[in-house]
Short mmCIF file of N, CA and C in Angstrom, two decimals:
data_model
loop_
_atom_site.label_atom_id
_atom_site.label_comp_id
_atom_site.label_asym_id
_atom_site.label_seq_id
_atom_site.Cartn_x
_atom_site.Cartn_y
_atom_site.Cartn_z
N MET U 26 -18.57 5.74 7.47
CA MET U 26 -17.35 6.24 6.56
C MET U 26 -16.96 5.76 5.14
N ASN U 27 -16.65 6.27 3.84
CA ASN U 27 -16.59 5.98 3.48
C ASN U 27 -15.19 5.52 2.76
N TRP U 28 -15.01 4.54 2.68
CA TRP U 28 -13.50 3.75 2.44
C TRP U 28 -12.99 3.31 0.70
N MET U 29 -12.04 3.24 0.27
CA MET U 29 -11.80 2.90 -0.86
C MET U 29 -10.20 1.95 -0.66
N ILE U 30 -10.49 1.00 -1.43
CA ILE U 30 -9.13 0.62 -1.64
C ILE U 30 -8.14 0.78 -2.68
N VAL U 31 -6.94 1.06 -2.63
CA VAL U 31 -6.20 1.11 -3.45
C VAL U 31 -5.21 0.75 -3.58
N TYR U 32 -4.55 -0.14 -4.71
CA TYR U 32 -3.46 -0.93 -4.30
C TYR U 32 -2.21 -1.00 -5.68
N PHE U 33 -1.31 -1.14 -5.42
CA PHE U 33 0.21 -1.31 -6.14
C PHE U 33 0.92 -2.54 -6.13
N THR U 34 0.59 -3.17 -7.02
CA THR U 34 1.78 -4.17 -7.09
C THR U 34 2.65 -4.85 -8.12
N ARG U 35 3.52 -5.43 -8.07
CA ARG U 35 4.38 -5.94 -8.73
C ARG U 35 4.77 -7.63 -9.07
N THR U 36 3.92 -7.80 -8.25
CA THR U 36 3.93 -9.47 -8.28
C THR U 36 2.73 -10.24 -8.37
N GLY U 37 1.86 -9.31 -7.51
CA GLY U 37 0.75 -9.43 -7.62
C GLY U 37 0.05 -10.48 -6.37
N ASN U 38 0.89 -10.30 -5.34
CA ASN U 38 0.58 -10.16 -3.75
C ASN U 38 -0.14 -9.38 -2.98
N CYS U 39 0.00 -7.99 -3.43
CA CYS U 39 -0.73 -6.88 -3.39
C CYS U 39 -1.73 -7.09 -3.59
N GLU U 40 -2.49 -6.65 -4.98
CA GLU U 40 -3.50 -7.24 -5.34
C GLU U 40 -4.42 -8.72 -5.07
N ARG U 41 -3.95 -9.45 -4.46
CA ARG U 41 -4.49 -10.51 -3.30
C ARG U 41 -4.86 -10.11 -2.50
N ILE U 42 -3.98 -9.34 -1.72
CA ILE U 42 -4.66 -8.86 -0.35
C ILE U 42 -5.96 -7.88 -0.68
N ALA U 43 -5.58 -7.23 -1.58
CA ALA U 43 -6.68 -5.89 -2.05
C ALA U 43 -7.98 -6.68 -2.47
N ARG U 44 -7.62 -7.93 -3.24
CA ARG U 44 -9.28 -7.83 -3.96
C ARG U 44 -9.67 -8.85 -2.23
N ARG U 45 -9.28 -9.52 -1.51
CA ARG U 45 -9.44 -10.37 -0.51
C ARG U 45 -10.01 -9.33 0.67
N LEU U 46 -9.24 -8.51 0.84
CA LEU U 46 -10.02 -7.14 1.70
C LEU U 46 -11.40 -7.03 1.13
N ALA U 47 -11.31 -6.32 -0.18
CA ALA U 47 -12.08 -5.52 -0.65
C ALA U 47 -13.59 -6.58 -0.58
N GLU U 48 -13.17 -8.28 -0.77
CA GLU U 48 -14.47 -8.52 -0.57
C GLU U 48 -14.83 -8.92 0.97
N THR U 49 -14.40 -8.92 1.65
CA THR U 49 -14.65 -8.93 2.91
C THR U 49 -15.36 -7.60 3.21
N THR U 50 -14.84 -6.28 3.10
CA THR U 50 -15.27 -5.54 3.82
C THR U 50 -16.93 -4.71 2.67
N GLY U 51 -16.26 -4.92 1.62
CA GLY U 51 -17.46 -4.71 0.64
C GLY U 51 -16.50 -3.34 -0.04
N TYR U 52 -15.71 -2.50 0.52
CA TYR U 52 -15.43 -1.13 -0.54
C TYR U 52 -14.77 -1.81 -1.81
N PRO U 53 -14.45 -0.74 -2.77
CA PRO U 53 -14.19 -0.81 -4.19
C PRO U 53 -12.48 -0.94 -3.67
N ALA U 54 -12.27 -1.97 -4.30
CA ALA U 54 -11.06 -1.99 -4.85
C ALA U 54 -10.50 -1.77 -6.15
N VAL U 55 -9.27 -0.51 -6.30
CA VAL U 55 -8.74 0.27 -7.54
C VAL U 55 -7.17 -0.47 -7.71
N ARG U 56 -6.49 -0.73 -8.83
CA ARG U 56 -5.37 -0.68 -9.08
C ARG U 56 -4.88 0.95 -9.13
N MET U 57 -3.80 0.98 -9.04
CA MET U 57 -2.45 2.00 -9.43
C MET U 57 -1.62 1.32 -10.18
N THR U 58 -0.97 1.76 -11.19
CA THR U 58 -0.06 1.53 -12.07
C THR U 58 0.66 2.61 -11.91
N ASP U 59 1.92 2.56 -12.62
CA ASP U 59 3.15 3.54 -12.57
C ASP U 59 3.16 3.60 -14.72
N ASP U 60 4.80 4.39 -14.24
CA ASP U 60 4.63 4.40 -16.00
C ASP U 60 6.48 3.94 -16.23
N VAL U 61 6.45 2.80 -15.01
CA VAL U 61 7.64 2.00 -14.99
C VAL U 61 7.57 0.95 -15.33
N ASN U 62 8.63 0.02 -16.12
CA ASN U 62 8.53 -1.44 -16.26
C ASN U 62 9.43 -2.23 -15.34
N TRP U 63 8.48 -2.55 -14.22
CA TRP U 63 9.51 -3.27 -13.21
C TRP U 63 9.54 -4.72 -12.98
N SER U 64 9.62 -5.44 -14.74
CA SER U 64 9.58 -6.74 -14.50
C SER U 64 11.17 -7.63 -14.76
N GLY U 65 11.07 -8.92 -14.32
CA GLY U 65 12.61 -9.52 -14.48
C GLY U 65 13.29 -8.68 -13.22
N PHE U 66 14.52 -9.42 -13.82
CA PHE U 66 16.30 -8.87 -12.53
C PHE U 66 16.04 -7.58 -12.86
N LEU U 67 15.97 -6.81 -14.06
CA LEU U 67 16.74 -5.63 -14.38
C LEU U 67 15.05 -4.38 -13.25
N GLY U 68 14.06 -4.88 -13.71
CA GLY U 68 12.98 -4.42 -12.98
C GLY U 68 13.12 -4.13 -11.13
N PHE U 69 13.56 -5.45 -10.90
CA PHE U 69 13.65 -6.03 -9.45
C PHE U 69 14.94 -4.79 -8.62
N MET U 70 16.18 -4.55 -9.64
CA MET U 70 17.41 -3.77 -9.18
C MET U 70 16.83 -2.22 -9.07
N LYS U 71 16.01 -2.07 -10.05
CA LYS U 71 15.29 -0.80 -10.74
C LYS U 71 14.60 -0.53 -9.23
N ALA U 72 13.75 -1.29 -9.15
CA ALA U 72 12.57 -0.88 -7.92
C ALA U 72 13.72 -0.75 -6.44
N GLY U 73 14.54 -1.59 -6.18
CA GLY U 73 15.61 -1.22 -4.96
C GLY U 73 15.83 0.03 -5.09
N PHE U 74 16.17 0.89 -6.48
CA PHE U 74 17.23 1.88 -6.38
C PHE U 74 16.73 3.54 -6.06
N TYR U 75 15.20 2.70 -6.90
CA TYR U 75 14.23 3.88 -6.98
C TYR U 75 13.78 4.53 -5.42
N ALA U 76 13.35 3.00 -5.21
CA ALA U 76 12.74 3.25 -3.31
C ALA U 76 14.17 3.40 -2.43
N LEU U 77 15.17 3.83 -2.52
CA LEU U 77 16.49 3.70 -2.01
C LEU U 77 16.51 5.44 -1.89
N THR U 78 16.46 6.13 -3.12
CA THR U 78 16.97 6.93 -3.84
C THR U 78 15.43 7.94 -3.66
N GLY U 79 14.50 7.60 -3.21
CA GLY U 79 13.27 8.39 -3.07
C GLY U 79 12.75 9.11 -4.32
N LYS U 80 13.25 8.17 -5.22
CA LYS U 80 12.09 8.98 -6.54
C LYS U 80 11.26 8.23 -6.67
N ARG U 81 9.97 8.92 -7.50
CA ARG U 81 8.79 8.97 -7.58
C ARG U 81 8.18 8.66 -9.10
N THR U 82 7.29 7.91 -9.15
CA THR U 82 7.07 7.95 -10.60
C THR U 82 5.65 8.52 -11.19
N LYS U 83 5.62 8.87 -12.34
CA LYS U 83 4.17 9.02 -13.41
C LYS U 83 2.77 7.75 -12.61
N ILE U 84 2.01 8.27 -11.82
CA ILE U 84 0.61 7.33 -11.22
C ILE U 84 -0.21 7.66 -12.12
N THR U 85 -0.79 6.19 -12.07
CA THR U 85 -2.70 6.08 -12.77
C THR U 85 -3.54 5.36 -12.02
N VAL U 86 -4.66 6.09 -11.55
CA VAL U 86 -5.16 5.31 -10.73
C VAL U 86 -6.41 4.87 -11.71
N GLU U 87 -6.74 3.39 -11.97
CA GLU U 87 -7.59 3.01 -12.50
C GLU U 87 -9.33 3.11 -12.27
N GLY U 88 -9.75 3.89 -12.15
CA GLY U 88 -11.07 4.72 -11.65
C GLY U 88 -11.03 5.54 -10.87
N LYS U 89 -12.01 6.01 -10.24
CA LYS U 89 -12.20 7.23 -9.44
C LYS U 89 -11.68 7.22 -8.30
N LEU U 90 -11.41 8.12 -7.35
CA LEU U 90 -11.05 7.64 -6.20
C LEU U 90 -12.20 8.63 -5.54
N GLU U 91 -13.26 8.29 -5.38
CA GLU U 91 -14.54 8.77 -4.68
C GLU U 91 -14.87 8.07 -3.18
N ALA U 92 -13.66 8.87 -2.50
CA ALA U 92 -14.11 8.18 -0.78
C ALA U 92 -13.65 9.16 -0.36
N ASP U 93 -13.98 9.04 1.17
CA ASP U 93 -13.32 9.69 2.19
C ASP U 93 -11.88 9.60 2.85
N HIS U 94 -11.37 8.04 2.85
CA HIS U 94 -10.54 7.62 2.92
C HIS U 94 -9.88 6.57 2.16
N ILE U 95 -8.73 6.08 2.35
CA ILE U 95 -8.34 5.04 1.56
C ILE U 95 -7.19 4.55 2.07
N VAL U 96 -7.55 3.04 1.79
CA VAL U 96 -6.57 1.49 1.96
C VAL U 96 -5.56 2.03 0.90
N LEU U 97 -4.94 2.14 1.41
CA LEU U 97 -3.70 2.18 0.45
C LEU U 97 -2.67 1.06 1.06
N ILE U 98 -2.64 -0.08 -0.25
CA ILE U 98 -1.93 -1.23 -0.05
C ILE U 98 -0.49 -1.62 -1.35
N THR U 99 0.63 -1.59 -0.67
CA THR U 99 1.89 -1.57 -1.64
C THR U 99 2.92 -2.41 -0.90
N PRO U 100 3.83 -3.08 -1.85
CA PRO U 100 4.54 -3.54 -1.09
C PRO U 100 6.04 -2.58 -0.65
N ILE U 101 6.45 -3.56 0.17
CA ILE U 101 7.90 -2.46 0.63
C ILE U 101 9.23 -3.42 -0.20
N TRP U 102 10.21 -2.04 -0.66
CA TRP U 102 10.99 -2.43 -1.79
C TRP U 102 12.20 -2.08 -0.92
N ALA U 103 13.45 -2.36 -0.62
CA ALA U 103 13.95 -1.67 0.07
C ALA U 103 14.24 -1.10 1.49
N GLY U 104 12.76 -1.80 2.38
CA GLY U 104 12.88 -1.23 3.46
C GLY U 104 12.15 -0.08 3.38
N SER U 105 11.50 0.48 1.87
CA SER U 105 10.62 1.80 1.83
C SER U 105 9.53 1.45 1.43
N ILE U 106 8.33 2.26 1.00
CA ILE U 106 7.41 2.28 0.21
C ILE U 106 7.51 2.76 -1.13
N THR U 107 6.90 1.95 -2.00
CA THR U 107 7.21 2.33 -3.18
C THR U 107 7.56 3.71 -3.72
N PRO U 108 7.71 4.01 -4.77
CA PRO U 108 7.60 4.90 -5.94
C PRO U 108 6.33 5.23 -5.83
N ALA U 109 5.25 4.54 -6.43
CA ALA U 109 3.84 5.11 -6.68
C ALA U 109 3.32 5.68 -5.30
N ALA U 110 3.90 4.87 -4.57
CA ALA U 110 2.82 4.93 -3.04
C ALA U 110 3.11 6.25 -2.37
N LYS U 111 4.81 6.19 -2.83
CA LYS U 111 4.96 8.03 -2.32
C LYS U 111 4.15 8.93 -3.10
N SER U 112 4.14 9.13 -4.68
CA SER U 112 3.65 9.68 -5.48
C SER U 112 1.97 9.56 -4.93
N PHE U 113 1.84 9.01 -4.77
CA PHE U 113 0.00 8.63 -3.95
C PHE U 113 -0.25 9.93 -3.08
N LEU U 114 0.66 9.28 -1.91
CA LEU U 114 0.84 10.31 -0.62
C LEU U 114 0.80 11.91 -1.10
N ASP U 115 1.74 12.17 -2.43
CA ASP U 115 2.03 13.20 -2.23
C ASP U 115 1.04 14.43 -2.74
N HIS U 116 -0.25 13.66 -3.50
CA HIS U 116 -1.32 13.87 -4.19
C HIS U 116 -2.49 13.36 -3.54
N PHE U 117 -2.88 12.94 -2.26
CA PHE U 117 -3.45 13.10 -1.76
C PHE U 117 -3.34 12.85 0.18
N ASP U 118 -4.32 13.47 0.47
CA ASP U 118 -4.08 13.83 1.98
C ASP U 118 -3.68 12.45 2.63
N PRO U 119 -2.90 12.16 3.10
CA PRO U 119 -1.92 11.25 4.16
C PRO U 119 -3.03 10.95 5.19
N SER U 120 -3.47 12.26 6.00
CA SER U 120 -4.31 12.09 6.77
C SER U 120 -5.73 10.91 7.24
N LYS U 121 -5.90 10.78 5.99
CA LYS U 121 -6.41 9.93 5.43
C LYS U 121 -6.64 8.87 4.39
N VAL U 122 -5.57 8.59 4.87
CA VAL U 122 -4.92 6.73 4.55
C VAL U 122 -4.34 6.57 5.62
N LEU U 123 -5.23 4.54 5.37
CA LEU U 123 -4.61 3.53 6.12
C LEU U 123 -3.59 3.00 5.04
N LEU U 124 -2.10 3.09 5.16
CA LEU U 124 -1.07 2.42 4.82
C LEU U 124 -1.15 0.66 4.76
N VAL U 125 -1.19 0.25 4.10
CA VAL U 125 -1.27 -1.48 4.27
C VAL U 125 -0.11 -1.84 3.79
N THR U 126 0.96 -2.32 4.53
CA THR U 126 2.48 -2.53 3.43
C THR U 126 2.61 -4.31 3.89
N VAL U 127 3.09 -4.69 2.60
CA VAL U 127 3.62 -6.25 2.51
C VAL U 127 4.90 -6.17 2.31
N SER U 128 5.21 -7.01 2.69
CA SER U 128 6.78 -7.37 2.65
C SER U 128 7.00 -8.73 3.55
N GLU U 129 8.46 -8.95 2.61
CA GLU U 129 8.72 -10.45 3.47
C GLU U 129 9.27 -10.09 4.84
N VAL U 130 9.86 -9.19 4.95
CA VAL U 130 10.88 -8.89 6.12
C VAL U 130 10.57 -7.52 7.35
N THR U 131 10.26 -6.23 6.28
CA THR U 131 10.37 -5.23 7.17
C THR U 131 8.74 -4.88 7.75
N LYS U 132 9.04 -4.95 9.02
CA LYS U 132 7.49 -4.84 10.24
C LYS U 132 7.30 -3.20 9.71
N ALA U 133 5.96 -3.40 9.53
CA ALA U 133 4.81 -2.08 9.41
C ALA U 133 5.24 -1.02 10.17
N GLN U 134 5.39 -1.70 11.77
CA GLN U 134 5.63 -0.66 12.40
C GLN U 134 6.72 0.38 12.67
N ASP U 135 7.93 -0.72 12.25
CA ASP U 135 9.24 0.03 12.03
C ASP U 135 9.13 1.38 10.45
N LEU U 136 8.33 0.92 9.58
CA LEU U 136 8.26 1.92 8.38
C LEU U 136 7.42 2.95 9.24
N TYR U 137 6.28 2.29 9.99
CA TYR U 137 5.46 3.93 10.10
C TYR U 137 6.19 4.94 11.06
N ARG U 138 7.10 4.56 11.87
CA ARG U 138 7.69 5.45 12.42
C ARG U 138 8.55 6.63 11.69
N SER U 139 9.49 5.83 10.85
CA SER U 139 9.67 6.44 9.82
C SER U 139 8.69 7.33 8.64
N LEU U 140 7.55 6.73 8.72
CA LEU U 140 7.11 7.82 7.56
C LEU U 140 6.40 9.00 8.11
N LYS U 141 6.03 8.39 9.67
CA LYS U 141 5.42 9.81 10.73
C LYS U 141 5.72 11.14 10.58
N LYS U 142 7.46 10.48 9.91
CA LYS U 142 8.20 12.03 10.01
C LYS U 142 7.74 13.32 8.66
N LYS U 143 7.21 12.33 7.78
CA LYS U 143 6.98 12.71 6.56
C LYS U 143 5.58 13.18 6.27
N TYR U 144 5.13 12.13 6.32
CA TYR U 144 3.68 12.01 6.83
C TYR U 144 3.02 11.89 7.89
N ASN U 145 1.61 12.67 7.77
CA ASN U 145 0.77 12.23 8.76
C ASN U 145 -0.33 11.03 8.46
N LEU U 146 0.03 10.06 8.70
CA LEU U 146 -0.63 8.88 8.03
C LEU U 146 -1.90 8.32 9.09
N LEU U 147 -3.21 8.34 8.44
CA LEU U 147 -4.12 7.87 9.88
C LEU U 147 -3.50 6.46 10.41
N GLY U 148 -3.00 6.09 10.07
CA GLY U 148 -2.75 4.67 10.85
C GLY U 148 -1.94 3.49 9.35
N VAL U 149 -0.80 2.50 10.12
CA VAL U 149 -0.33 1.52 9.49
C VAL U 149 -0.25 0.01 9.87
N HIS U 150 -0.60 -1.33 8.74
CA HIS U 150 -1.22 -2.27 8.89
C HIS U 150 -0.08 -2.99 8.33
N GLY U 151 0.29 -4.51 8.65
CA GLY U 151 1.43 -4.69 7.73
C GLY U 151 0.76 -6.07 7.79
N PHE U 152 1.25 -6.96 6.37
CA PHE U 152 1.89 -8.07 6.24
C PHE U 152 3.07 -8.75 5.82
N ASN U 153 3.00 -9.98 6.17
CA ASN U 153 4.38 -10.48 5.59
C ASN U 153 4.43 -12.14 6.14
N ARG U 154 5.33 -12.79 6.12
CA ARG U 154 5.09 -14.01 5.61
C ARG U 154 4.84 -14.93 6.86
N GLN U 155 5.05 -14.06 7.62
CA GLN U 155 5.15 -14.62 9.63
C GLN U 155 3.50 -14.92 9.92
N VAL U 156 2.72 -13.98 9.35
CA VAL U 156 1.36 -13.26 9.39
C VAL U 156 0.04 -14.27 8.74
N ASP U 157 -1.04 -15.19 9.29
CA ASP U 157 -2.29 -15.73 8.79
C ASP U 157 -2.46 -14.56 8.17
N GLU U 158 -2.54 -15.06 6.52
CA GLU U 158 -3.00 -13.38 6.09
C GLU U 158 -4.78 -13.68 6.07
N ASP U 159 -5.61 -14.65 5.98
CA ASP U 159 -6.84 -14.75 6.52
C ASP U 159 -7.13 -14.24 7.96
N GLN U 160 -6.34 -14.21 8.98
CA GLN U 160 -6.32 -13.27 10.52
C GLN U 160 -6.34 -12.20 10.02
N ALA U 161 -5.42 -12.05 9.31
CA ALA U 161 -5.11 -10.19 8.92
C ALA U 161 -5.60 -9.83 8.58
N ILE U 162 -6.41 -9.88 6.94
CA ILE U 162 -7.64 -9.36 6.95
C ILE U 162 -8.52 -9.19 7.63
N LYS U 163 -9.09 -10.44 8.54
CA LYS U 163 -10.15 -10.21 9.12
C LYS U 163 -9.86 -9.22 9.90
N GLU U 164 -9.04 -9.27 10.73
CA GLU U 164 -8.54 -8.14 11.63
C GLU U 164 -7.90 -6.54 10.80
N LEU U 165 -8.03 -6.46 9.93
CA LEU U 165 -7.94 -4.81 9.45
C LEU U 165 -8.84 -4.68 8.64
N ALA U 166 -10.04 -5.40 8.37
CA ALA U 166 -11.48 -5.31 8.23
C ALA U 166 -12.03 -4.68 9.29
N GLU U 167 -11.60 -5.05 10.84
CA GLU U 167 -12.79 -5.00 11.54
C GLU U 167 -11.83 -3.63 12.07
N LYS U 168 -10.61 -3.66 11.94
CA LYS U 168 -10.11 -2.14 12.24
C LYS U 168 -10.48 -1.10 11.64
N LEU U 169 -10.49 -1.01 10.16
CA LEU U 169 -11.39 -0.48 9.03
C LEU U 169 -13.09 0.14 10.01
N ARG U 170 -14.00 -0.87 10.30
CA ARG U 170 -15.15 -0.82 11.18
C ARG U 170 -14.92 0.24 12.10
N ARG U 171 -13.64 0.22 12.90
CA ARG U 171 -13.45 1.10 14.32
C ARG U 171 -13.46 2.48 13.55
N VAL U 172 -12.75 2.64 12.84
CA VAL U 172 -11.84 4.34 12.55
C VAL U 172 -13.77 4.79 11.71
#
């Protein structure tokens, strides 16, 4: 199965996880950006507002999407996936996407239940502070090999 990692990051946490997953699996990783400045306190507040209201952003993927399946790595903002991730799922078949969430408190499975109604995702995997990141990357790499 042909996989690719696409990630969106505001603070660098998702980029770190994407790069480490790419090193572990050998899958290419590309960054997704959008047309909004999320920096600073105002960016943080804007991020929460956009996430809560379901707004979308104009996205750019820095590379070609040449894969059958995507690992989409995104932070959780205000209990929801980022506007960029929503925009991505609007344009790429969600049934071929394994969503990887990075959050301080929101559990991936709780988010998956709400997203399942809207998107037919291949699956979901979560990272949070309570998770051993090295072990979680190994588990995710094994999960990808089994899919």
